[in-house]
Short mmCIF file of C-alpha atoms and ligand atoms in Angstrom, two decimals:
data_model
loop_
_atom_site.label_atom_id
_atom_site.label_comp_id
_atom_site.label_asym_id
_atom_site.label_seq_id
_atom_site.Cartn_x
_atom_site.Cartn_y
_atom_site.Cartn_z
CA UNK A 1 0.00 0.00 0.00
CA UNK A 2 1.35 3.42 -0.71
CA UNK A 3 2.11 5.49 2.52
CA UNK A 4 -0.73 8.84 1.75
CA UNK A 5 -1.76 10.68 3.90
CA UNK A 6 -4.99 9.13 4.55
CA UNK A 7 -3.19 5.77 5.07
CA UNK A 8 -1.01 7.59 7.82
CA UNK A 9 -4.53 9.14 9.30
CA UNK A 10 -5.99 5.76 9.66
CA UNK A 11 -2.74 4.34 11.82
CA UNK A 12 -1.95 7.32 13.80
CA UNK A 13 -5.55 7.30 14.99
CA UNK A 14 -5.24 3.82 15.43
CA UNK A 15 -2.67 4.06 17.77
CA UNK A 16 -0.17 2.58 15.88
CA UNK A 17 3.52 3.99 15.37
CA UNK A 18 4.83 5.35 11.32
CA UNK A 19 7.76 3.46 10.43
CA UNK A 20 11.17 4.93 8.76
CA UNK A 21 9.47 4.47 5.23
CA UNK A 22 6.01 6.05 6.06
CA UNK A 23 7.64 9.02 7.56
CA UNK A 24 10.24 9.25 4.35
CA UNK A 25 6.69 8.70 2.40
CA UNK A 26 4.82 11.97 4.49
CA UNK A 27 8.15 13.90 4.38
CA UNK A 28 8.48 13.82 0.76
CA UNK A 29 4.70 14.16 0.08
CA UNK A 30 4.15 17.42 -2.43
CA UNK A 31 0.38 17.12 -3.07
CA UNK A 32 -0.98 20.41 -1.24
CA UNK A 33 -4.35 18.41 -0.12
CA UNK A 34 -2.50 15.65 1.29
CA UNK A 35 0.02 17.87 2.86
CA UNK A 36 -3.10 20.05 4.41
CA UNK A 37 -4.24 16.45 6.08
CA UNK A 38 -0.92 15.71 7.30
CA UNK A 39 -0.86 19.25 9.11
CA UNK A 40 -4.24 18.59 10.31
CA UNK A 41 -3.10 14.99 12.13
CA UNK A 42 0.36 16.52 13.48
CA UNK A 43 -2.57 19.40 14.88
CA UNK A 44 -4.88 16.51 15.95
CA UNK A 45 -1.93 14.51 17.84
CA UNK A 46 -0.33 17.67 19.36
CA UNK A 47 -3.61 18.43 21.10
CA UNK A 48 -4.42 14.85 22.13
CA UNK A 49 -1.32 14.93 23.98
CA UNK A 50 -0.30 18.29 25.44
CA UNK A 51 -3.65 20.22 24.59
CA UNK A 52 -3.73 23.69 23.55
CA UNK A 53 -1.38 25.33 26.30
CA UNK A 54 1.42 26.89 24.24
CA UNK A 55 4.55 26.69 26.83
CA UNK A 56 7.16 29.36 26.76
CA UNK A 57 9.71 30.14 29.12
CA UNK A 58 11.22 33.76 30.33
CA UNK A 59 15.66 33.14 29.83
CA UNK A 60 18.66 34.69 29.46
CA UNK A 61 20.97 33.35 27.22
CA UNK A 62 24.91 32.95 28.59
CA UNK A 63 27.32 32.32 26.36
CA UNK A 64 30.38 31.97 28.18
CA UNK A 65 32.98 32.33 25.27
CA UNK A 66 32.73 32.29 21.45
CA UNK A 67 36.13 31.15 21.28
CA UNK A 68 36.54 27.75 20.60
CA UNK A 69 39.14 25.16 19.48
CA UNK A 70 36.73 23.99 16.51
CA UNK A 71 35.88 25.87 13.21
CA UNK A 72 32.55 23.38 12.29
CA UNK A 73 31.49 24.56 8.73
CA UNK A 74 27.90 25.29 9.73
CA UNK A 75 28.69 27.50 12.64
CA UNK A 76 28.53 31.34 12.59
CA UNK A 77 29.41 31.89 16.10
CA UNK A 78 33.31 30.75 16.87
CA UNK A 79 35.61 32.98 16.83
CA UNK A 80 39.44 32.33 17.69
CA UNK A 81 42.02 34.78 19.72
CA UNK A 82 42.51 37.78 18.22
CA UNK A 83 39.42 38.23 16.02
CA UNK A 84 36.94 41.13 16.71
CA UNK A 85 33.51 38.96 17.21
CA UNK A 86 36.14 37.29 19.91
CA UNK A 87 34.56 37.14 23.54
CA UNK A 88 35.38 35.75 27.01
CA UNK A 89 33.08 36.49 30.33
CA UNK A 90 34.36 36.11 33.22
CA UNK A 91 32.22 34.09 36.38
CA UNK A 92 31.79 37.68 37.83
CA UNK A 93 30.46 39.02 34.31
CA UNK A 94 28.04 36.68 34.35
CA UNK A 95 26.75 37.36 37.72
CA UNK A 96 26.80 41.14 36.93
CA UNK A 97 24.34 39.46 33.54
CA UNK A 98 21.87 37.18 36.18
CA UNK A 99 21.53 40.03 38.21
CA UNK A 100 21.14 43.15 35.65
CA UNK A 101 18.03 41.15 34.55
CA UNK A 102 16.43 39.61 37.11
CA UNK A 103 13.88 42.10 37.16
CA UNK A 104 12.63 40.51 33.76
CA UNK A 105 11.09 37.43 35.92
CA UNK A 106 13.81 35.31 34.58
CA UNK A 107 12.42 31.54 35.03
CA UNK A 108 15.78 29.83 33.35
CA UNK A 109 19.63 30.46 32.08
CA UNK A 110 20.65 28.88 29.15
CA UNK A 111 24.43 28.53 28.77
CA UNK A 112 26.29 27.48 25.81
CA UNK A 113 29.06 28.59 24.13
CA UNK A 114 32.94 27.31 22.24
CA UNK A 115 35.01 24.59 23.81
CA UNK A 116 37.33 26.67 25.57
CA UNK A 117 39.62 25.29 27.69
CA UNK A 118 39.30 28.60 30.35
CA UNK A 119 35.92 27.49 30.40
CA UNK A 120 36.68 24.46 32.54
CA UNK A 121 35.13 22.53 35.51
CA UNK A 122 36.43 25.69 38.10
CA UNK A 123 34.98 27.83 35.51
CA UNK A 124 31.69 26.33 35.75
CA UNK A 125 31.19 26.23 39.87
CA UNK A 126 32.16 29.75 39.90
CA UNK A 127 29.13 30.48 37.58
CA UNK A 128 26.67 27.85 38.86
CA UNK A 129 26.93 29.15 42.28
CA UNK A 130 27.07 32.67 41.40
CA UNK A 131 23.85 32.38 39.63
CA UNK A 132 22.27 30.15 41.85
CA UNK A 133 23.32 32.39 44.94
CA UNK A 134 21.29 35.21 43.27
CA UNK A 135 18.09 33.07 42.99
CA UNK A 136 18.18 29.21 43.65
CA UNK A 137 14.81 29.00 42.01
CA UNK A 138 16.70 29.65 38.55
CA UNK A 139 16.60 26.61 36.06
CA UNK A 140 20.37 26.18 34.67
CA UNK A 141 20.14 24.45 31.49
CA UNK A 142 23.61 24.09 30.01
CA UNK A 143 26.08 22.80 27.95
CA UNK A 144 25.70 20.20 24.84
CA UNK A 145 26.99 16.76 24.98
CA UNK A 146 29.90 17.75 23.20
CA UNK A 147 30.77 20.35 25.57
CA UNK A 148 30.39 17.60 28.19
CA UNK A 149 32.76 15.28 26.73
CA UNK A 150 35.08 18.21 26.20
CA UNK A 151 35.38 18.82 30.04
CA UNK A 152 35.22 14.99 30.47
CA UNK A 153 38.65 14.51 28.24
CA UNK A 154 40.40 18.12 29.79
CA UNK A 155 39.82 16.30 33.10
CA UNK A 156 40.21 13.36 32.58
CA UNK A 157 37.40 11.95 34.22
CA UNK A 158 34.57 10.47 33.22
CA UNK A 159 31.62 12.25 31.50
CA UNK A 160 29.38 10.90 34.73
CA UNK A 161 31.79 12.71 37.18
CA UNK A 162 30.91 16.13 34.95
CA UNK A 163 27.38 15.57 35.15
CA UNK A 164 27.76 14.50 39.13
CA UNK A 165 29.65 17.48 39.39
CA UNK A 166 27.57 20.09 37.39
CA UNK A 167 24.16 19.44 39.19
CA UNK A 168 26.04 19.42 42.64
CA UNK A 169 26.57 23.08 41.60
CA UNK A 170 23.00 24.00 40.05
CA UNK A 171 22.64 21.97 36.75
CA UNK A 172 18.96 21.48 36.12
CA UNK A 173 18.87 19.66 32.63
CA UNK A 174 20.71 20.04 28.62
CA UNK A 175 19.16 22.25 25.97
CA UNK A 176 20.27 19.89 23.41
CA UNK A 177 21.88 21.57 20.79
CA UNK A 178 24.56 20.03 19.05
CA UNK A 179 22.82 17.73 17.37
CA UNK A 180 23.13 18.33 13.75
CA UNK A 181 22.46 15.42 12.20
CA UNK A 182 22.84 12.03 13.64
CA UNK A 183 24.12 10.36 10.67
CA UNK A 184 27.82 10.07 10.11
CA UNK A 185 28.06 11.23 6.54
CA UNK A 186 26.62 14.61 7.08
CA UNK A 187 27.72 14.85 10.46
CA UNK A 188 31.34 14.52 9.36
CA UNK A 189 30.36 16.95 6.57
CA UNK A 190 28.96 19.88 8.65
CA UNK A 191 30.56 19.39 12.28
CA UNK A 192 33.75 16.92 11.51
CA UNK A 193 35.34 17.72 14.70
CA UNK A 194 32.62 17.18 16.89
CA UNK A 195 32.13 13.39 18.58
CA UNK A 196 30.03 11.11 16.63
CA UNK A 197 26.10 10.58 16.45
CA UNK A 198 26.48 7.31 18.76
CA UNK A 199 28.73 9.23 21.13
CA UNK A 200 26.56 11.93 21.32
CA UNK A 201 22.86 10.04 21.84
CA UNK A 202 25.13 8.04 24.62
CA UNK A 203 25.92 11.50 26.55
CA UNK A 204 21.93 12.00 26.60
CA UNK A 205 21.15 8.52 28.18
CA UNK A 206 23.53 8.84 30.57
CA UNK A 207 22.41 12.44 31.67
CA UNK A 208 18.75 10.82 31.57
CA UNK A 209 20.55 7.50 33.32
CA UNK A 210 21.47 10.30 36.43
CA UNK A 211 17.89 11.88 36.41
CA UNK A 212 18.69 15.13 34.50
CA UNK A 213 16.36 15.32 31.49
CA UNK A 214 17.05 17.04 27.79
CA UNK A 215 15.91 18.35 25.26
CA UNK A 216 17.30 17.49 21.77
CA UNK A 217 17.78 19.40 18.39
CA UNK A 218 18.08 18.51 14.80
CA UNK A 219 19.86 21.11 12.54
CA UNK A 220 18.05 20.96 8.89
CA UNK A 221 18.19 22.77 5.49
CA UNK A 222 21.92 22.40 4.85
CA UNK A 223 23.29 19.56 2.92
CA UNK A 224 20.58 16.51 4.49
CA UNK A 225 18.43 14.33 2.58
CA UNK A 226 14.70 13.62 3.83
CA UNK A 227 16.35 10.17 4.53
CA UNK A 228 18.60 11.20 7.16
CA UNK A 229 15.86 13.17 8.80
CA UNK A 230 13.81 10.23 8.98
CA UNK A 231 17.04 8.31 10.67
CA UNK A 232 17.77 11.33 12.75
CA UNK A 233 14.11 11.54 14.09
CA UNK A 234 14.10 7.28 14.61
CA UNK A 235 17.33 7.90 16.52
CA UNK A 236 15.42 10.16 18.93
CA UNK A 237 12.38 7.99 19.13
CA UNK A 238 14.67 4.87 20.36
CA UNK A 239 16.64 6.41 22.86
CA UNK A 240 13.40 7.52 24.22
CA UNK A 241 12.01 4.57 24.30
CA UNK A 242 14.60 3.46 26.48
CA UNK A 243 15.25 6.88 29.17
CA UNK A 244 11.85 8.70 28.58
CA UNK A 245 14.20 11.57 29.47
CA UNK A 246 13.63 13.80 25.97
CA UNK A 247 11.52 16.59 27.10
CA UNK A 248 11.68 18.57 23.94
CA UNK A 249 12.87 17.90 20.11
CA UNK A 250 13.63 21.09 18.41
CA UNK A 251 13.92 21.38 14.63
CA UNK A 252 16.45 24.25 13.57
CA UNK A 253 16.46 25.78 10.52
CA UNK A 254 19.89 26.19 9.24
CA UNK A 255 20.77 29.76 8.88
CA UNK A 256 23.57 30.15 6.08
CA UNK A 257 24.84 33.39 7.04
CA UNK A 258 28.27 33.69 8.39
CA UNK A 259 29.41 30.40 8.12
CA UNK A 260 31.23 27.82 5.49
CA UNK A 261 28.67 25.70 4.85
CA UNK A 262 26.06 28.74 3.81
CA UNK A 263 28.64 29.63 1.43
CA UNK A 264 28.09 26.75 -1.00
CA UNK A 265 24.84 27.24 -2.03
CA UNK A 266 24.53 24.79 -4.56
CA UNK A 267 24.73 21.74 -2.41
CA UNK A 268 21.99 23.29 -0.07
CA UNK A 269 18.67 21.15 0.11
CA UNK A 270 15.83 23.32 0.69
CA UNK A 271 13.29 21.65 2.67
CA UNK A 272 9.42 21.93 3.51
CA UNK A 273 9.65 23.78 6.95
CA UNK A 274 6.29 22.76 7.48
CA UNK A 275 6.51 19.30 6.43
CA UNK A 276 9.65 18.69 9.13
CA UNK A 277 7.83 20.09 12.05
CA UNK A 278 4.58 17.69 11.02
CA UNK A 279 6.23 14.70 10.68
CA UNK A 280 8.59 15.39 13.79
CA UNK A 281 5.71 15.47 15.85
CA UNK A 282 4.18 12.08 14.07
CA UNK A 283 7.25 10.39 14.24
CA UNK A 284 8.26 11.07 17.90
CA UNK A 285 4.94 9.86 19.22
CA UNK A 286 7.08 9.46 22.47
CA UNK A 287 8.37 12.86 23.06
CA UNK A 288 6.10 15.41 24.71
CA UNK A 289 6.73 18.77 23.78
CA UNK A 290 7.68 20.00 19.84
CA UNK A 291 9.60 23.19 20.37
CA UNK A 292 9.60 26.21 17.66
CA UNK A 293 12.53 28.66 17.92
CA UNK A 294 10.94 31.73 16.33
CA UNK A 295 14.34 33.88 16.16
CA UNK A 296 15.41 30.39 13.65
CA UNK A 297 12.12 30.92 11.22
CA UNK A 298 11.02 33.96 12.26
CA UNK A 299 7.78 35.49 13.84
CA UNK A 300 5.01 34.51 11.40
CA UNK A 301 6.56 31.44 10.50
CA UNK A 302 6.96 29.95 13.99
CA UNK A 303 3.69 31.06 15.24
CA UNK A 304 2.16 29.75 12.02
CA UNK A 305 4.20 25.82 13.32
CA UNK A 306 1.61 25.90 16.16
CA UNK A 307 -0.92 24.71 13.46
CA UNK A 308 1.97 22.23 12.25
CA UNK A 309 2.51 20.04 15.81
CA UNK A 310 4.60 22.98 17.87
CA UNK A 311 3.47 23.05 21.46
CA UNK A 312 6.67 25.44 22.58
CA UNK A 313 7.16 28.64 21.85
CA UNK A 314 10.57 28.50 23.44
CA UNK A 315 10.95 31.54 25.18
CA UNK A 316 11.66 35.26 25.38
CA UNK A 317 15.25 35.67 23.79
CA UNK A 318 17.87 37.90 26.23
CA UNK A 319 20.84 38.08 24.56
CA UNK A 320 20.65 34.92 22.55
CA UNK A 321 23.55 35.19 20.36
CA UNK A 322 24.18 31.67 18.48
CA UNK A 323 21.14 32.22 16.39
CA UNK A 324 21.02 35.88 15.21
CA UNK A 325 25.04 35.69 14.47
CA UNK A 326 23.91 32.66 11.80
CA UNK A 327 21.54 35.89 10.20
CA UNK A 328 18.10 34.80 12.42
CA UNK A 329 15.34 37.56 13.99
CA UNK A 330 16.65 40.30 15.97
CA UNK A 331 13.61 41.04 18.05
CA UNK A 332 12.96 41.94 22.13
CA UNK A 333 10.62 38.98 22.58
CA UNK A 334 8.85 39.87 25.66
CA UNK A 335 6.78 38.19 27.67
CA UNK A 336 4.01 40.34 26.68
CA UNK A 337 4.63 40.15 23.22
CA UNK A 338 5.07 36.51 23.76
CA UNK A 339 1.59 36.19 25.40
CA UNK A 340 -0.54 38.35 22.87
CA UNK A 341 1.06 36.17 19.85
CA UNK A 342 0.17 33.03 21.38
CA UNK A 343 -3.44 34.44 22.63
CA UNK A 344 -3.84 35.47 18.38
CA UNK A 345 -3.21 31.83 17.22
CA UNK A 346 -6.02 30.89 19.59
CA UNK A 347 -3.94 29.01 22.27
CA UNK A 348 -3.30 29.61 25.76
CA UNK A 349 -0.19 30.90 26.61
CA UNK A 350 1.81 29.52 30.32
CA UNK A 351 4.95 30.94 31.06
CA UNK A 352 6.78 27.05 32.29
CA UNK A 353 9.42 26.74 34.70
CA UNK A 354 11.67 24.55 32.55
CA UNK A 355 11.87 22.35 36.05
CA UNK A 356 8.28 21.72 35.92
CA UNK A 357 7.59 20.38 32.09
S1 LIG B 401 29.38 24.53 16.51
FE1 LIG B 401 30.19 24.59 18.59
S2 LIG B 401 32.00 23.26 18.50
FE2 LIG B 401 31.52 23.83 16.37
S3 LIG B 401 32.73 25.68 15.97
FE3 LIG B 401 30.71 26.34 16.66
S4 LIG B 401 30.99 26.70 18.83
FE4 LIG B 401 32.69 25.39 18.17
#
């Protein structure tokens, strides 16, 4: 039987999981009816299982360093010693960050940044406990696996000692970027220094292994097929059917500004924005929440993914940096501006304590 959208209807509502081939099927579907019905089940499933509440959170963005010992041809934001875009904050700078804007209602900090080998495991304590000594009730969510196994191998210790470490100081749970894409031929293509897809999904289970939950990304619209999306997404489906500790899968748009890979525009594969947040959420029938970075897509776009499966509205954006120096939205997103967007699309907006999804 061919995989249409009606076929996909008929098991989805039977309860039934897609396989790799009926998601490849949906993802490359280019019929505008059938596409309108597979919006219309990803809208179906999404309120089924998380109902209408469109989650967003209030954060400021840390990012420690840009400087970083990798050059990854997709990336916009390294920079190495000397260069202008080059920056380094101090522990103390960051406080001085936390506490110049915790009148905003902060709910979480997000750090991320190079692999830096200032930014080490002292590094982090000093921050952790800074921030959490000017509100404990701050969510940390930090670091990517490979910045994990980075500290792990500058140690020498084990990648569990990091994590025992880190939430001894304030770690609450991983934002999940560095994904890219979990297959090894465009992975080595787009991030070759970075550790491999297997190495990577391992870092997750063990953080879900020690009770921290993640979130987890995939980086499209560069050089991927619809194939490897499909293996990407089934790569995210098993290891949660093993931890349950996914919280969130974000889709990223690749921006091509500022970066290598953007550069060779002939090998780019543009992709059906909608289409990838659909069949995300109809693939991972085992992860809750499908989150929608507006500064990626921009405003109209990302509200327009709550109609496409997107529960998460991610959050109001202070001082995110990785994403507008890749060429996304420059924008104060506040939390009013936040709430009246959601309240157009019909949904109910709830500011979440990342702690608490
Ligand atoms: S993606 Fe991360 S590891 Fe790669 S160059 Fe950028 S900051 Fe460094």
């Amino acid at each position: 039987m061919s995989v249409t959208s009606e076929y996909a209807t008929e098991k989805v509502e039977a309860g039934e999981r897609l396989t790799h081939e009926e998601g490849l099927a949906l993802l490359e579907t280019t019929e505008p009816d059938e596409i309108e019905q597979i919006r219309a089940l990803a809208d179906r499933v999404r309120a089924q299982k998380v109902g209408d509440i469109v989650h967003f959170a209030s954060t400021l963005y840390i990012h420690p360093t840009n400087l970083c010992e990798l050059n990854c041809p997709m990336c916009s934001f390294y920079a190495k010693p000397g260069w202008d875009k080059a920056w380094f904050l101090t522990p103390e700078q960051i406080e001085q960050k936390v506490r110049d804007n915790l009148d905003k209602g902060l709910t979480e900090i997000h750090v991320v940044g190079g692999l830096w080998r200032d930014c080490n495991l002292d590094y982090y304590e000093e921050t952790f406990t800074r921030i959490k000594a000017l509100d404990p009730n701050l969510h940390i969510k930090a670091l990517t696996p490979v910045e994990y196994d980075f500290l792990a191998k500058m140690h020498d210790i084990p990648i569990e000692e990091v994590f025992r470490r880190m939430v001894r100081w304030g770690l609450g749970s991983l934002p999940g970027g560095g994904a890219e894409i979990l297959v090894e031929e465009i992975r080595k293509k787009v991030a070759p220094g970075k550790i491999t897809s297997d190495e990577y999904m391992a870092i997750h289970e063990l953080a879900h292994h020690l009770g921290l939950r993640s979130n987890i990304t995939m980086l499209f619209g560069h050089i991927e097929t619809n194939e490897h999306i499909i293996s990407h997404l089934m790569q995210v489906r098993n290891l949660q059917d093993k931890t349950g500790g996914f919280r969130a899968f974000i889709p990223l748009k690749f921006g091509e500004e500022n970066n290598a890979l953007g550069k060779r525009k002939k090998q780019l594969k543009q992709k059906n924005i909608h289409l990838v947040y659909a069949v995300s959420r109809l693939m991972l029938d085992n992860v809750p929440h499908l989150k929608v970075l507006w500064n990626y897509i921009g405003i109209p776009e990302a509200v327009e993914m709550l109609r496409w499966g997107g529960n998460d509205l991610s959050s109001t954006n202070t001082e995110e940096k990785i994403i507008t120096m890749a060429g996304g939205a420059q924008i104060l997103m506040d939390k009013e501006t936040m709430t009246a967007l959601i309240q157009k699309a019909g949904r109910e907006p709830r500011l979440t304590h990342t702690g608490e999804m």
